[in-house]
XYZ file of C-alpha atoms in Angstrom:
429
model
C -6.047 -17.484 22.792
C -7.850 -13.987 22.229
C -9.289 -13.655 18.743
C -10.223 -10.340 18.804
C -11.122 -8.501 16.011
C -7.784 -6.896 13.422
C -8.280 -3.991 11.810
C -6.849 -3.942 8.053
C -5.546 -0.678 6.945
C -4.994 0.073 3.517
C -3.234 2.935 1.829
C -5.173 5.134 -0.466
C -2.674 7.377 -2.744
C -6.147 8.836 -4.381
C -9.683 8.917 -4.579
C -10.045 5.995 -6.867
C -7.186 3.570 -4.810
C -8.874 4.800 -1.587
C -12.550 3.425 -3.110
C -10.649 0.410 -4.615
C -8.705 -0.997 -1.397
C -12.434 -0.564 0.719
C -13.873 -2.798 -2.175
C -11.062 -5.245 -2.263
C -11.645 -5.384 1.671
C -9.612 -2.800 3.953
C -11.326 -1.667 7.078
C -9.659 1.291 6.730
C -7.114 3.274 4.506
C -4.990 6.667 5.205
C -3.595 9.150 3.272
C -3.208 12.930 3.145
C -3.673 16.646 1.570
C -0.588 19.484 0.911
C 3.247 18.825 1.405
C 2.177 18.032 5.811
C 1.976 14.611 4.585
C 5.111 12.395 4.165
C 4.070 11.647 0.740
C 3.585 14.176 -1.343
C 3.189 12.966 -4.402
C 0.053 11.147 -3.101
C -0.908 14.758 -1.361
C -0.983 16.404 -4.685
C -3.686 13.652 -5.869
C -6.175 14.644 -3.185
C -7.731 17.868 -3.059
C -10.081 19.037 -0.059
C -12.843 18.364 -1.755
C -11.928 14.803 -3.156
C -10.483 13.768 0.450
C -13.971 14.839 2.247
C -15.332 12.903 -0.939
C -13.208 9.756 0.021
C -14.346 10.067 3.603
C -17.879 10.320 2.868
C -18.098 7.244 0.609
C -15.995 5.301 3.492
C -17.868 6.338 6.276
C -21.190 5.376 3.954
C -19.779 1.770 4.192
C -18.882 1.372 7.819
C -15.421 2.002 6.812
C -12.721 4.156 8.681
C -10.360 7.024 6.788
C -7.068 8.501 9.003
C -5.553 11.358 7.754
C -1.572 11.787 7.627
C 0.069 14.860 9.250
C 3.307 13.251 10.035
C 5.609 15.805 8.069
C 8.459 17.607 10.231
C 7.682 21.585 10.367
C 10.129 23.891 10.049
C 9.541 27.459 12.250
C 8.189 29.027 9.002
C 5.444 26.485 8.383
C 3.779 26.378 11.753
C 1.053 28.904 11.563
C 0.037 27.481 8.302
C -0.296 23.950 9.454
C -2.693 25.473 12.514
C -4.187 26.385 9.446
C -4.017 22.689 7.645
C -5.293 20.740 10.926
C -8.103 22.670 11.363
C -9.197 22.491 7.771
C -8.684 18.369 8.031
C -10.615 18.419 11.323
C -13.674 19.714 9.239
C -13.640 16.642 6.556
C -14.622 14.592 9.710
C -11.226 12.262 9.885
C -11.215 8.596 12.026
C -8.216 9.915 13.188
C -4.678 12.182 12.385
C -1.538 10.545 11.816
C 1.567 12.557 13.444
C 4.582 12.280 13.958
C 6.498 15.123 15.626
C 5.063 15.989 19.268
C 4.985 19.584 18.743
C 2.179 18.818 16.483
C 0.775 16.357 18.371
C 0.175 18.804 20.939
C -1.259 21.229 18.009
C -3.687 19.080 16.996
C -4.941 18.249 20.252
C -5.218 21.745 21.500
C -7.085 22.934 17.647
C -9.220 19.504 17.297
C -9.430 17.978 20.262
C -12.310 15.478 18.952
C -10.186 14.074 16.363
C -8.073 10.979 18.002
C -4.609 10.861 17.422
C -2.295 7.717 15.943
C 1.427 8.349 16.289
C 3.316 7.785 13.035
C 5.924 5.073 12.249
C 8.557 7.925 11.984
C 8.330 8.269 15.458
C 10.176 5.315 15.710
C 8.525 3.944 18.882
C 10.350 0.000 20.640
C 9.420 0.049 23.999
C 6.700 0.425 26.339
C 8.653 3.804 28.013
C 7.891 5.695 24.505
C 4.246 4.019 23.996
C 3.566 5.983 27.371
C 4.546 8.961 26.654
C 2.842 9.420 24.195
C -0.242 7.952 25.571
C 0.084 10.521 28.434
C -0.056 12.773 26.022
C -3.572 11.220 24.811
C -2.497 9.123 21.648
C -4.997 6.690 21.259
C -2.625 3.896 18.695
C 1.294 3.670 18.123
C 1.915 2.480 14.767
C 5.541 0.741 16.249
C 8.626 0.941 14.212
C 9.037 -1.476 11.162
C 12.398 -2.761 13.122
C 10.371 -3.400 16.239
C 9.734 -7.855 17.328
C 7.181 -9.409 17.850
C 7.549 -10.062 21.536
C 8.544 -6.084 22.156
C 4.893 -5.942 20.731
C 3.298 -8.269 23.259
C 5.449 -6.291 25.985
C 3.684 -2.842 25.316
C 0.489 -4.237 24.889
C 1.190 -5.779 28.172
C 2.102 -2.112 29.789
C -0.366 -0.287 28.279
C -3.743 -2.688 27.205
C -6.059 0.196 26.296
C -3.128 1.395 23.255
C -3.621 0.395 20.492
C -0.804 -0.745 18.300
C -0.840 -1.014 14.723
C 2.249 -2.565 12.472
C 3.311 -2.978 9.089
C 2.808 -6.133 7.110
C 3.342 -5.111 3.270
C 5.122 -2.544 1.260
C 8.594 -1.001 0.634
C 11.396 -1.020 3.650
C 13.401 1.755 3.591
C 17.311 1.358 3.804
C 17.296 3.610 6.981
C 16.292 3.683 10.483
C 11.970 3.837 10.083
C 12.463 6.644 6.869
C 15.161 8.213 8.815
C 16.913 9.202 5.561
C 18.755 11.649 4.660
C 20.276 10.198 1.369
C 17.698 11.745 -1.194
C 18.946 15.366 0.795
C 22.073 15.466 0.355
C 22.020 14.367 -3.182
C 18.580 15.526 -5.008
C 18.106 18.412 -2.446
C 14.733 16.891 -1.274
C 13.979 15.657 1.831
C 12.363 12.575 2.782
C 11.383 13.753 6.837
C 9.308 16.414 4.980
C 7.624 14.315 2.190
C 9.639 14.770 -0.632
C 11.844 11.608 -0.879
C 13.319 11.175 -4.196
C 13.797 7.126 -3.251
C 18.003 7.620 -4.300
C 18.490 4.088 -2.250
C 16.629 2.705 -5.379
C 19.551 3.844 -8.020
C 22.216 1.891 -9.366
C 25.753 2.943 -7.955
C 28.830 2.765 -9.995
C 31.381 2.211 -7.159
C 35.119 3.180 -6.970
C 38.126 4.079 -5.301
C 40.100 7.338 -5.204
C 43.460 7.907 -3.356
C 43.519 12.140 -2.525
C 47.260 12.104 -2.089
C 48.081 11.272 -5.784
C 44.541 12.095 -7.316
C 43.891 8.896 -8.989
C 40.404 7.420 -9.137
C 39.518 3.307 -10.337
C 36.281 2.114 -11.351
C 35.875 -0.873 -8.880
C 34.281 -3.960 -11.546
C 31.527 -5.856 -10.002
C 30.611 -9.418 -9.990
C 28.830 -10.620 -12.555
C 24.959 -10.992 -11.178
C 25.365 -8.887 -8.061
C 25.130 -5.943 -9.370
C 25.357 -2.098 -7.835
C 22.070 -1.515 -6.100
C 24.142 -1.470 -2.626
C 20.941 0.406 -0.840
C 18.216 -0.800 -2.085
C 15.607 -3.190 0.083
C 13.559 -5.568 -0.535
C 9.961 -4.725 0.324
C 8.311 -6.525 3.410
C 5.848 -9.276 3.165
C 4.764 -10.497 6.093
C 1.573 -12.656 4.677
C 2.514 -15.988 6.040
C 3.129 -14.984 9.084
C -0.192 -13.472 9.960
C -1.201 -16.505 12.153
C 1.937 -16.074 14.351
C 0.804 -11.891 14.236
C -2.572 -12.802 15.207
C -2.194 -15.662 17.699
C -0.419 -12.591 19.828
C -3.445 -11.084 20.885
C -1.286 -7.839 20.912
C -2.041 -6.033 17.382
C -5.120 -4.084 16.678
C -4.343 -2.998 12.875
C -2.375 -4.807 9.890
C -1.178 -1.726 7.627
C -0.059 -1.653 3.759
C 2.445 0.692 2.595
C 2.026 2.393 -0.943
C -0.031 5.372 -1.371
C 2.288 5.999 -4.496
C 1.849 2.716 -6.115
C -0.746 1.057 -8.462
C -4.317 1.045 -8.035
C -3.753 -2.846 -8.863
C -1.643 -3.215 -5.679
C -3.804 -1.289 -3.698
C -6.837 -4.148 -5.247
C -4.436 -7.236 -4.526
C -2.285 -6.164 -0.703
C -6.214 -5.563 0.332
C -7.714 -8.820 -0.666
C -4.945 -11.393 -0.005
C -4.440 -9.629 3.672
C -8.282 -9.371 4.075
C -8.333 -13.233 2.975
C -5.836 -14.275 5.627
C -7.338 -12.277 8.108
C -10.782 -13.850 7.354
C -8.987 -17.548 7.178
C -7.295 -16.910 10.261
C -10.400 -16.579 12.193
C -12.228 -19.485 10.464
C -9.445 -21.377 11.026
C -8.696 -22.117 7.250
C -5.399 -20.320 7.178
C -3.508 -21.010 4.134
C -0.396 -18.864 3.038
C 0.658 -20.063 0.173
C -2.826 -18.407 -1.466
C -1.870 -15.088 -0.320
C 1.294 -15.408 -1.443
C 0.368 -16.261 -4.817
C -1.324 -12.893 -5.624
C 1.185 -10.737 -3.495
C 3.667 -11.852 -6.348
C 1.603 -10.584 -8.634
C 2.502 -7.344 -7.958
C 5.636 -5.035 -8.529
C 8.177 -5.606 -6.258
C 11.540 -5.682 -5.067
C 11.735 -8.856 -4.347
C 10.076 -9.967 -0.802
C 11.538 -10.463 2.625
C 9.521 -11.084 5.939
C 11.648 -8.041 7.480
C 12.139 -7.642 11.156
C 9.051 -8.578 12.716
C 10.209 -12.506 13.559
C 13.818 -12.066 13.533
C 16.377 -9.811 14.682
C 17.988 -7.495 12.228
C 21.669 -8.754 12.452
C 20.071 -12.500 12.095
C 18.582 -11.433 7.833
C 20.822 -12.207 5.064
C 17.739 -11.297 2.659
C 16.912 -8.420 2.825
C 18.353 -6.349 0.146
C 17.834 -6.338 -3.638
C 21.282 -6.071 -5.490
C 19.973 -6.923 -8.938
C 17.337 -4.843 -9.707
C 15.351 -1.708 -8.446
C 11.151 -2.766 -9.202
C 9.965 -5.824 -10.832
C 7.870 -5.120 -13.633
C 5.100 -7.577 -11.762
C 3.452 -10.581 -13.361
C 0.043 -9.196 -14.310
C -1.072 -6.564 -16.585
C -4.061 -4.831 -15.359
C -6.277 -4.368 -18.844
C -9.507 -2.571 -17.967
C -11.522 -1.756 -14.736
C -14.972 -1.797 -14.674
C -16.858 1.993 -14.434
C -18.894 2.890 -11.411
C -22.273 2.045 -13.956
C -21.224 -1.519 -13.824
C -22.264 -1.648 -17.235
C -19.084 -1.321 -19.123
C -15.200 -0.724 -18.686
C -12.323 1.477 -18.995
C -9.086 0.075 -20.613
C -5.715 0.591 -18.885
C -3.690 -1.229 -21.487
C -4.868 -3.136 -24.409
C -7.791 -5.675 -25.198
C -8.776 -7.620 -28.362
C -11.130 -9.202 -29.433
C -11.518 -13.436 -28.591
C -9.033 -13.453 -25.814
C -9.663 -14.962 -22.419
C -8.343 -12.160 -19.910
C -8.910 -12.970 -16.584
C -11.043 -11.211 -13.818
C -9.834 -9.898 -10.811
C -12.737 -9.618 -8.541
C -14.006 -6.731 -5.028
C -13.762 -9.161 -1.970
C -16.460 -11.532 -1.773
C -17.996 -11.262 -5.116
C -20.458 -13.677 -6.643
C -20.359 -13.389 -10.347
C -22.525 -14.606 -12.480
C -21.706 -15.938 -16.282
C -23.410 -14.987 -19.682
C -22.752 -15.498 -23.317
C -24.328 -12.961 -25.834
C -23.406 -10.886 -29.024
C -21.030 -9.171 -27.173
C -18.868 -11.527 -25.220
C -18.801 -14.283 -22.535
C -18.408 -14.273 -18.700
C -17.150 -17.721 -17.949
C -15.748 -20.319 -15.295
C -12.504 -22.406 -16.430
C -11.369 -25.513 -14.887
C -8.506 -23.749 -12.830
C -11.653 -22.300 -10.874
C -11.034 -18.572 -12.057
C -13.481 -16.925 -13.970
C -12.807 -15.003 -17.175
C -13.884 -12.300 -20.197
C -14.051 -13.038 -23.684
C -15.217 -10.294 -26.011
C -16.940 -11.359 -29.633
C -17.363 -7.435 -30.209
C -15.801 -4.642 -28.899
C -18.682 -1.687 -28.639
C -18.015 2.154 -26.963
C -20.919 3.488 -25.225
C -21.915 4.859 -28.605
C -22.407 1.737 -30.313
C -19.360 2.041 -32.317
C -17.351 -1.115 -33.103
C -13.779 -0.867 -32.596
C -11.307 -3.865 -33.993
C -9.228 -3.502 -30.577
C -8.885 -0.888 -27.568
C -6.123 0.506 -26.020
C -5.033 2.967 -22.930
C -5.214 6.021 -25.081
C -9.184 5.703 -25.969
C -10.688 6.714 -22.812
C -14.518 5.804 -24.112
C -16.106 3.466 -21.907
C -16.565 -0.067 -23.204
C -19.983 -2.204 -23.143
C -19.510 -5.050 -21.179
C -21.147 -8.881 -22.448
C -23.296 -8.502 -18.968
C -22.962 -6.639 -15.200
C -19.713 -6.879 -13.310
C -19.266 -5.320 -10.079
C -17.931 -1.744 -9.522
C -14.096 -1.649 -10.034
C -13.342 -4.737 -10.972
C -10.438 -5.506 -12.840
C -9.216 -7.241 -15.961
C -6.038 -9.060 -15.631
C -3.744 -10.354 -18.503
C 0.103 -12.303 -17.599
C 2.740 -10.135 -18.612
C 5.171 -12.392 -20.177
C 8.374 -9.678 -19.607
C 7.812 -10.167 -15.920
C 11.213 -10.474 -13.952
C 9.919 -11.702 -10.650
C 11.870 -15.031 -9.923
């Protein structure tokens, strides 16, 4: 069996998720700058500036950054993304992410040094795709989400030196690979060029019309099944990481979610780092990763194509509801001085709120005028303030979202760790 070494790719929406998923343990994370990137929304939270930032502090840590390009350019756009690639070539990428060839020919012709990773939206199954587009010097395919496992193994097997990267976590989209045209034809916004307005997650009120007399029904559902007729359930592919693995075949395991929560970004990139890790120590255990995946917002989970065929799943659409509301409630994250923290929702005074630690952190406990860092007999360690102090000595009786002072913490904690409370309205099942 070769163990060789897996590359964990994380998605990073911003500058803060990008620093958050290397601390939580990605090898590497992705995301993009300006409406070229298929997400815009996370394009409009990077700047130039903040992007090179991101790069810098990833590169300082051994850690890899790939850039997305993988929009669809009309006519009208093409001398302005010249423009765009050769300003991302300067930031000193790992790599560009594209989709369309045209531009993969762009970029290799105006930055030649940067290596190039075919998106997912090229929608590649087969070994005959995989070399074409190494021919035309891609260095990874990151294979359709509808691709097997043993269509994997039989590129890897044409073409060794590729390297092929899949998805393991994150949203499915109800077409072909984000072939979508859905959010178009209603919103006016297209997903092939970043803008998807994500209409698959609405609820539909369904009925039937007859044109010859004009009449029009309102079809009544069944109770509990509800009207979300497109919507998917998002992929989790956690316990099957041994089977992934045992392949030989895959050189990167990548997240979805540049849009969503810096607290997903913290949990996807420890639970995958942790089965990665177990996996080679031969401690694999899924039902801990598993455990803090369904932590976070979701749409309910279903191990999507990878190990079955798609005409053999019966679960992998959501009728009853679009997003969880997740079973955690991320309270406060500790500032970069490790010395206090920033709340995100609401703390109080003498309550236990649990801490959600960076990968591989050792903490240490302490019990002063301010609070206690302490170890409970589940084996998780928690915060419990006596006082609650801004950086200005002033006492507050509780803290909220709104009150963006930094907090003094009862001793050091670790850059970016987070504080965790159960959120009771959770509708995860």
């Amino acid at each position: 069996m070769n163990k060789q070494k897996v590359e964990l790719l994380s998605p990073a929406g911003n500058l803060e998720k990008l620093k958050i998923a290397i601390n939580y343990g990605a090898d590497a994370v992705y995301g993009g700058v300006s409406h070229f990137s298929l997400r815009i929304r996370a394009g409009k939270e990077f700047t130039f500036e903040t992007f090179k930032e991101g790069i810098e502090y990833a590169h300082a840590r051994g850690k890899k950054v790939y850039a997305t390009i993988n929009g669809f350019p009309f006519n009208s756009q093409i001398e302005l993304l010249k423009k765009h690639i050769i300003n991302m070539a300067e930031v000193k990428p790992d790599a560009f992410i594209v989709a369309a060839p045209g531009v993969i020919k762009l970029c290799r012709e105006l930055a030649p040094q940067i290596p190039i990773h075919v998106s997912t939206q090229a929608n590649v199954l087969n070994y005959l795709d995989a070399q074409v587009y190494w021919d035309m010097g891609v260095k990874r395919i990151i294979a359709a989400r509808e691709i097997s496992l043993k269509d994997i193994k039989e590129i890897k097997k044409h073409l060794p030196e590729m390297e092929i990267e899949i998805f393991v976590h994150g949203s499915m989209c109800f077409a072909y690979s984000g072939r979508c045209l859905i959010s178009a034809v209603q919103m006016g916004r297209v997903p092939n060029r970043g803008s998807c307005a994500n209409d698959c997650r609405f609820e539909y009120t369904l009925y039937a019309g007859n044109e010859e007399h004009g009449s029009l029904f309102r079809l009544e559902e069944e109770p509990g099944v509800g009207t979300y007729i497109f919507n998917s359930k998002d992929m989790n592919l956690a316990s099957h990481i041994k089977e992934i693995l045992d392949t030989g075949a895959v050189d990167s395991l990548k997240i979805e979610g540049r849009t969503k929560s810096p607290y997903y970004a913290a949990v996807t990139a420890k639970a995958y780092r942790e089965a990665i890790d177990d996996y080679f120590a031969d401690n694999f255990d899924a039902d801990k990763y598993q455990r803090e995946l369904h932590t976070t917002k979701n749409r309910g989970f279903t191990d999507a194509y990878l190990v079955h065929r798609p005409f053999e799943k019966t679960d992998s659409q959501n009728h009853a509801y679009a997003l969880s509301k997740g079973s955690y409630e991320v309270t406060g994250l500790v500032s970069e001085d490790e010395e206090h923290f920033y709340c995100k929702y609401k703390v109080y005074p003498n309550e236990d709120i649990e801490i959600f630690t960076p990968h591989n952190t050792v903490l240490d406990t302490c019990d002063n005028e301010i609070g206690k860092v302490f170890k409970k007999d589940d084996g998780l360690y928690y915060i419990n303030f006596k006082k609650i102090l801004t950086d200005t000595n002033k006492e507050l009786e509780s803290v909220h979202s709104g009150n963006v002072n930094k907090i003094q913490l009862p001793c050091k904690l670790p850059y970016l760790t987070m504080f965790r409370i159960k959120n009771e309205e959770a509708n995860i099942e």
